[in-house]
Amino acid sequence: HNGKPTHEWLSGEDSASPTAALESMFLTSTIDAKEERDVMSADVPNAFIQTPMPDDNKKVIMKIAGVLVHLMVEQAPEVCGPHVVHENGKKVWCVAVLKALHRMLVSSLLWCNKFKKDLECCGFVFNPCDPCVANKMVNGKQHTIRFHVDDLMCSHVDPEVNTKFLKWLNSKHGTCGEVKAMRGKIHEHLGMQFDYSKPGHVIIGMTKCMKAMVDDFPMKLKPSD
């Protein structure tokens, strides 16, 4: 699904998902290091297709054409066949979108709103200055979550708290694939690398991201003299 044409009438606030501010990432990571918290990063697979479209009587219609129509009719002729029409000699099938699709402009925002509600139902309170940072008191200690769309990083002094949170993520959002987590002292999030190897300290860098940018550059760069 190509969401690019809808840029003309949808503003960024109405279509794009927010992300944790750089200041939030630096401050919360510094707290993680100071308190020597257990840090866990995770990625929710297939998040968009787990997100229903809003029930506001505003349908999103998608036109399917070409080979995909033939494949759908072969798989479910009784469902798809009666609704296939011809346009300029080609088979076309129009459907109403029920779940957020990849590349649809508002998909990331719909998922963000859904994920926020799920966290609030679990007792997390969102930071009034950052819509992608939330905290919850667990066993008298703070459990912090910061995220961008389906990528998140959380921390707590007790590793078991993160383990239980991972189980909750899989029970709530792991129906279309297992939510896998990274545990340990080094994590990657939002293109940055967070290294907690030294107790009480965190080193934040973007070396891997910058190297990938240089490698993908169409021209070979030469070191300056």
CSV table of C-alpha atoms in Angstrom, one decimal:
chain,number,residue,atom,x,y,z
A,1,HIS,CA,0.0,0.0,0.0
A,2,ASN,CA,1.5,3.3,-1.0
A,3,GLY,CA,0.8,6.1,1.5
A,4,LYS,CA,2.7,8.8,-0.3
A,5,PRO,CA,-0.3,10.4,-2.1
A,6,THR,CA,-2.0,11.0,1.2
A,7,HIS,CA,0.8,13.4,2.2
A,8,GLU,CA,-1.2,16.1,0.4
A,9,TRP,CA,-4.0,16.3,3.0
A,10,LEU,CA,-2.6,14.7,6.2
A,11,SER,CA,-0.3,16.7,8.4
A,12,GLY,CA,2.7,15.1,10.2
A,13,GLU,CA,0.8,15.3,13.6
A,14,ASP,CA,-2.1,13.4,12.1
A,15,SER,CA,0.0,10.7,10.4
A,16,ALA,CA,3.4,10.2,11.9
A,17,SER,CA,4.3,8.4,15.1
A,18,PRO,CA,6.2,10.4,17.8
A,19,THR,CA,9.5,9.1,19.0
A,20,ALA,CA,11.4,9.5,22.3
A,21,ALA,CA,13.3,12.8,22.4
A,22,LEU,CA,17.1,12.7,22.3
A,23,GLU,CA,17.1,14.4,25.7
A,24,SER,CA,14.9,11.7,27.1
A,25,MET,CA,17.1,8.9,25.8
A,26,PHE,CA,20.2,10.5,27.3
A,27,LEU,CA,18.6,11.2,30.6
A,28,THR,CA,17.0,7.9,31.1
A,29,SER,CA,20.1,6.0,30.0
A,30,THR,CA,22.2,8.0,32.5
A,31,ILE,CA,19.7,7.0,35.2
A,32,ASP,CA,20.0,3.3,34.0
A,33,ALA,CA,23.7,3.5,34.4
A,34,LYS,CA,23.7,5.3,37.7
A,35,GLU,CA,21.3,2.8,39.3
A,36,GLU,CA,22.9,-0.1,37.4
A,37,ARG,CA,19.6,-1.2,36.1
A,38,ASP,CA,18.9,-4.3,34.0
A,39,VAL,CA,18.3,-3.0,30.4
A,40,MET,CA,16.3,-4.8,27.8
A,41,SER,CA,15.5,-3.9,24.2
A,42,ALA,CA,12.9,-5.5,22.1
A,43,ASP,CA,11.1,-5.3,18.8
A,44,VAL,CA,7.4,-6.2,18.3
A,45,PRO,CA,7.1,-8.1,15.0
A,46,ASN,CA,4.1,-7.4,12.6
A,47,ALA,CA,2.9,-4.7,14.9
A,48,PHE,CA,0.8,-2.9,12.2
A,49,ILE,CA,-1.4,-5.9,11.3
A,50,GLN,CA,-2.2,-6.3,15.0
A,51,THR,CA,-3.6,-2.8,14.9
A,52,PRO,CA,-7.3,-2.3,13.9
A,53,MET,CA,-8.3,0.7,11.8
A,54,PRO,CA,-10.3,3.3,13.8
A,55,ASP,CA,-14.1,2.7,13.9
A,56,ASP,CA,-15.0,6.2,12.8
A,57,ASN,CA,-17.1,5.4,9.7
A,58,LYS,CA,-14.2,6.6,7.5
A,59,LYS,CA,-13.3,3.6,5.4
A,60,VAL,CA,-9.9,3.2,3.7
A,61,ILE,CA,-10.4,1.5,0.4
A,62,MET,CA,-7.5,-0.3,-1.3
A,63,LYS,CA,-7.6,-1.3,-5.0
A,64,ILE,CA,-5.8,-4.6,-5.8
A,65,ALA,CA,-4.9,-5.4,-9.3
A,66,GLY,CA,-2.7,-7.7,-11.3
A,67,VAL,CA,-1.3,-11.1,-10.3
A,68,LEU,CA,-2.4,-10.7,-6.7
A,69,VAL,CA,-6.1,-10.7,-7.7
A,70,HIS,CA,-5.6,-14.1,-9.5
A,71,LEU,CA,-3.8,-15.5,-6.4
A,72,MET,CA,-6.6,-14.3,-4.1
A,73,VAL,CA,-9.3,-15.8,-6.3
A,74,GLU,CA,-7.5,-19.1,-6.4
A,75,GLN,CA,-7.2,-19.2,-2.7
A,76,ALA,CA,-10.8,-18.1,-1.8
A,77,PRO,CA,-13.0,-18.1,-5.0
A,78,GLU,CA,-16.2,-18.0,-3.0
A,79,VAL,CA,-15.1,-14.9,-1.1
A,80,CYS,CA,-13.1,-12.9,-3.7
A,81,GLY,CA,-14.7,-14.1,-7.0
A,82,PRO,CA,-18.0,-12.3,-6.8
A,83,HIS,CA,-16.4,-9.0,-6.1
A,84,VAL,CA,-13.8,-8.9,-8.9
A,85,VAL,CA,-14.5,-6.3,-11.6
A,86,HIS,CA,-12.7,-5.4,-14.8
A,87,GLU,CA,-11.1,-2.1,-15.6
A,88,ASN,CA,-9.5,-1.6,-19.0
A,89,GLY,CA,-9.4,-5.3,-19.5
A,90,LYS,CA,-7.7,-6.0,-16.2
A,91,LYS,CA,-9.1,-7.7,-13.1
A,92,VAL,CA,-9.5,-5.4,-10.1
A,93,TRP,CA,-10.6,-6.1,-6.6
A,94,CYS,CA,-11.5,-3.3,-4.1
A,95,VAL,CA,-11.4,-4.0,-0.4
A,96,ALA,CA,-11.9,-2.1,2.9
A,97,VAL,CA,-8.8,-2.0,5.0
A,98,LEU,CA,-9.5,-3.4,8.5
A,99,LYS,CA,-5.9,-3.5,9.9
A,100,ALA,CA,-3.1,-1.0,9.6
A,101,LEU,CA,-0.9,-2.0,6.7
A,102,HIS,CA,2.8,-1.4,6.2
A,103,ARG,CA,3.5,1.8,4.2
A,104,MET,CA,0.0,3.2,4.9
A,105,LEU,CA,0.7,6.7,6.2
A,106,VAL,CA,-1.2,6.5,9.5
A,107,SER,CA,-0.2,3.0,10.5
A,108,SER,CA,2.7,3.9,12.8
A,109,LEU,CA,0.5,6.5,14.6
A,110,LEU,CA,-2.4,4.0,15.0
A,111,TRP,CA,0.0,1.4,16.5
A,112,CYS,CA,1.6,4.0,18.8
A,113,ASN,CA,-1.9,5.0,20.2
A,114,LYS,CA,-2.8,1.4,20.7
A,115,PHE,CA,0.5,0.5,22.4
A,116,LYS,CA,0.1,3.6,24.7
A,117,LYS,CA,-3.3,2.5,25.8
A,118,ASP,CA,-2.0,-1.1,26.5
A,119,LEU,CA,0.8,0.3,28.7
A,120,GLU,CA,-1.6,2.6,30.6
A,121,CYS,CA,-3.9,-0.3,31.3
A,122,CYS,CA,-0.9,-2.0,32.9
A,123,GLY,CA,-0.3,1.0,35.2
A,124,PHE,CA,2.4,2.9,33.3
A,125,VAL,CA,2.2,6.7,33.5
A,126,PHE,CA,3.5,8.6,30.5
A,127,ASN,CA,5.8,11.5,30.9
A,128,PRO,CA,3.9,14.8,30.3
A,129,CYS,CA,6.9,16.2,28.3
A,130,ASP,CA,7.5,13.1,26.2
A,131,PRO,CA,4.7,10.9,24.7
A,132,CYS,CA,7.2,8.0,24.2
A,133,VAL,CA,8.5,7.6,27.7
A,134,ALA,CA,6.5,5.9,30.5
A,135,ASN,CA,7.2,4.8,34.1
A,136,LYS,CA,5.7,2.4,36.6
A,137,MET,CA,6.7,1.7,40.2
A,138,VAL,CA,7.4,-2.0,40.6
A,139,ASN,CA,8.6,-3.3,44.0
A,140,GLY,CA,9.4,0.2,45.1
A,141,LYS,CA,11.6,0.9,42.1
A,142,GLN,CA,11.0,2.6,38.8
A,143,HIS,CA,10.4,0.6,35.6
A,144,THR,CA,11.1,2.9,32.6
A,145,ILE,CA,10.0,2.3,29.0
A,146,ARG,CA,10.9,4.5,25.9
A,147,PHE,CA,10.0,3.5,22.4
A,148,HIS,CA,9.6,4.5,18.8
A,149,VAL,CA,6.8,2.6,16.9
A,150,ASP,CA,7.5,-1.1,17.6
A,151,ASP,CA,11.1,-0.7,18.9
A,152,LEU,CA,11.5,-0.3,22.7
A,153,MET,CA,14.0,-0.2,25.5
A,154,CYS,CA,13.1,-0.7,29.1
A,155,SER,CA,15.0,-0.9,32.4
A,156,HIS,CA,14.6,-1.9,36.1
A,157,VAL,CA,17.0,-2.7,38.8
A,158,ASP,CA,15.5,-6.2,39.0
A,159,PRO,CA,16.0,-8.3,35.8
A,160,GLU,CA,12.9,-10.4,36.7
A,161,VAL,CA,10.7,-7.3,36.1
A,162,ASN,CA,11.9,-7.0,32.5
A,163,THR,CA,11.5,-10.8,32.1
A,164,LYS,CA,7.9,-10.5,33.2
A,165,PHE,CA,7.3,-7.5,30.9
A,166,LEU,CA,8.7,-9.5,28.0
A,167,LYS,CA,6.2,-12.3,28.8
A,168,TRP,CA,3.4,-9.7,28.8
A,169,LEU,CA,4.6,-8.3,25.4
A,170,ASN,CA,4.4,-11.8,23.9
A,171,SER,CA,1.0,-12.5,25.5
A,172,LYS,CA,-0.4,-9.2,24.2
A,173,HIS,CA,1.5,-8.6,21.0
A,174,GLY,CA,3.2,-11.8,20.1
A,175,THR,CA,0.3,-13.4,18.1
A,176,CYS,CA,1.9,-12.7,14.7
A,177,GLY,CA,5.5,-13.6,15.8
A,178,GLU,CA,7.5,-13.9,18.9
A,179,VAL,CA,8.6,-10.7,20.6
A,180,LYS,CA,12.4,-11.2,20.9
A,181,ALA,CA,14.5,-9.3,23.3
A,182,MET,CA,18.1,-8.3,23.7
A,183,ARG,CA,19.6,-8.6,27.2
A,184,GLY,CA,23.0,-7.7,28.3
A,185,LYS,CA,25.3,-4.6,28.5
A,186,ILE,CA,25.1,-3.4,24.9
A,187,HIS,CA,22.0,-2.3,23.1
A,188,GLU,CA,21.0,-0.7,19.9
A,189,HIS,CA,18.0,1.7,19.7
A,190,LEU,CA,17.1,4.5,17.4
A,191,GLY,CA,20.4,4.1,15.5
A,192,MET,CA,22.4,4.6,18.6
A,193,GLN,CA,24.5,2.1,20.6
A,194,PHE,CA,24.2,2.1,24.4
A,195,ASP,CA,27.2,0.4,26.2
A,196,TYR,CA,26.7,-0.2,29.9
A,197,SER,CA,29.8,-2.4,30.2
A,198,LYS,CA,31.4,-0.1,32.8
A,199,PRO,CA,29.4,-0.1,36.0
A,200,GLY,CA,27.8,3.3,36.7
A,201,HIS,CA,28.5,4.6,33.2
A,202,VAL,CA,26.9,4.5,29.7
A,203,ILE,CA,28.7,5.2,26.5
A,204,ILE,CA,26.4,6.3,23.6
A,205,GLY,CA,27.6,6.3,20.0
A,206,MET,CA,26.5,6.0,16.4
A,207,THR,CA,29.6,4.4,14.9
A,208,LYS,CA,27.8,1.4,13.3
A,209,CYS,CA,25.0,3.7,11.8
A,210,MET,CA,27.6,6.2,10.4
A,211,LYS,CA,29.7,3.3,8.9
A,212,ALA,CA,26.6,1.9,7.2
A,213,MET,CA,25.8,5.4,5.8
A,214,VAL,CA,29.3,5.7,4.4
A,215,ASP,CA,29.2,2.1,3.0
A,216,ASP,CA,25.9,2.9,1.2
A,217,PHE,CA,27.1,6.2,-0.2
A,218,PRO,CA,27.2,6.0,-4.0
A,219,MET,CA,30.6,7.6,-4.2
A,220,LYS,CA,33.7,6.2,-2.4
A,221,LEU,CA,34.9,8.7,0.0
A,222,LYS,CA,38.7,9.3,0.4
A,223,PRO,CA,40.3,10.3,3.7
A,224,SER,CA,41.1,14.0,3.9
A,225,ASP,CA,44.8,15.0,4.0
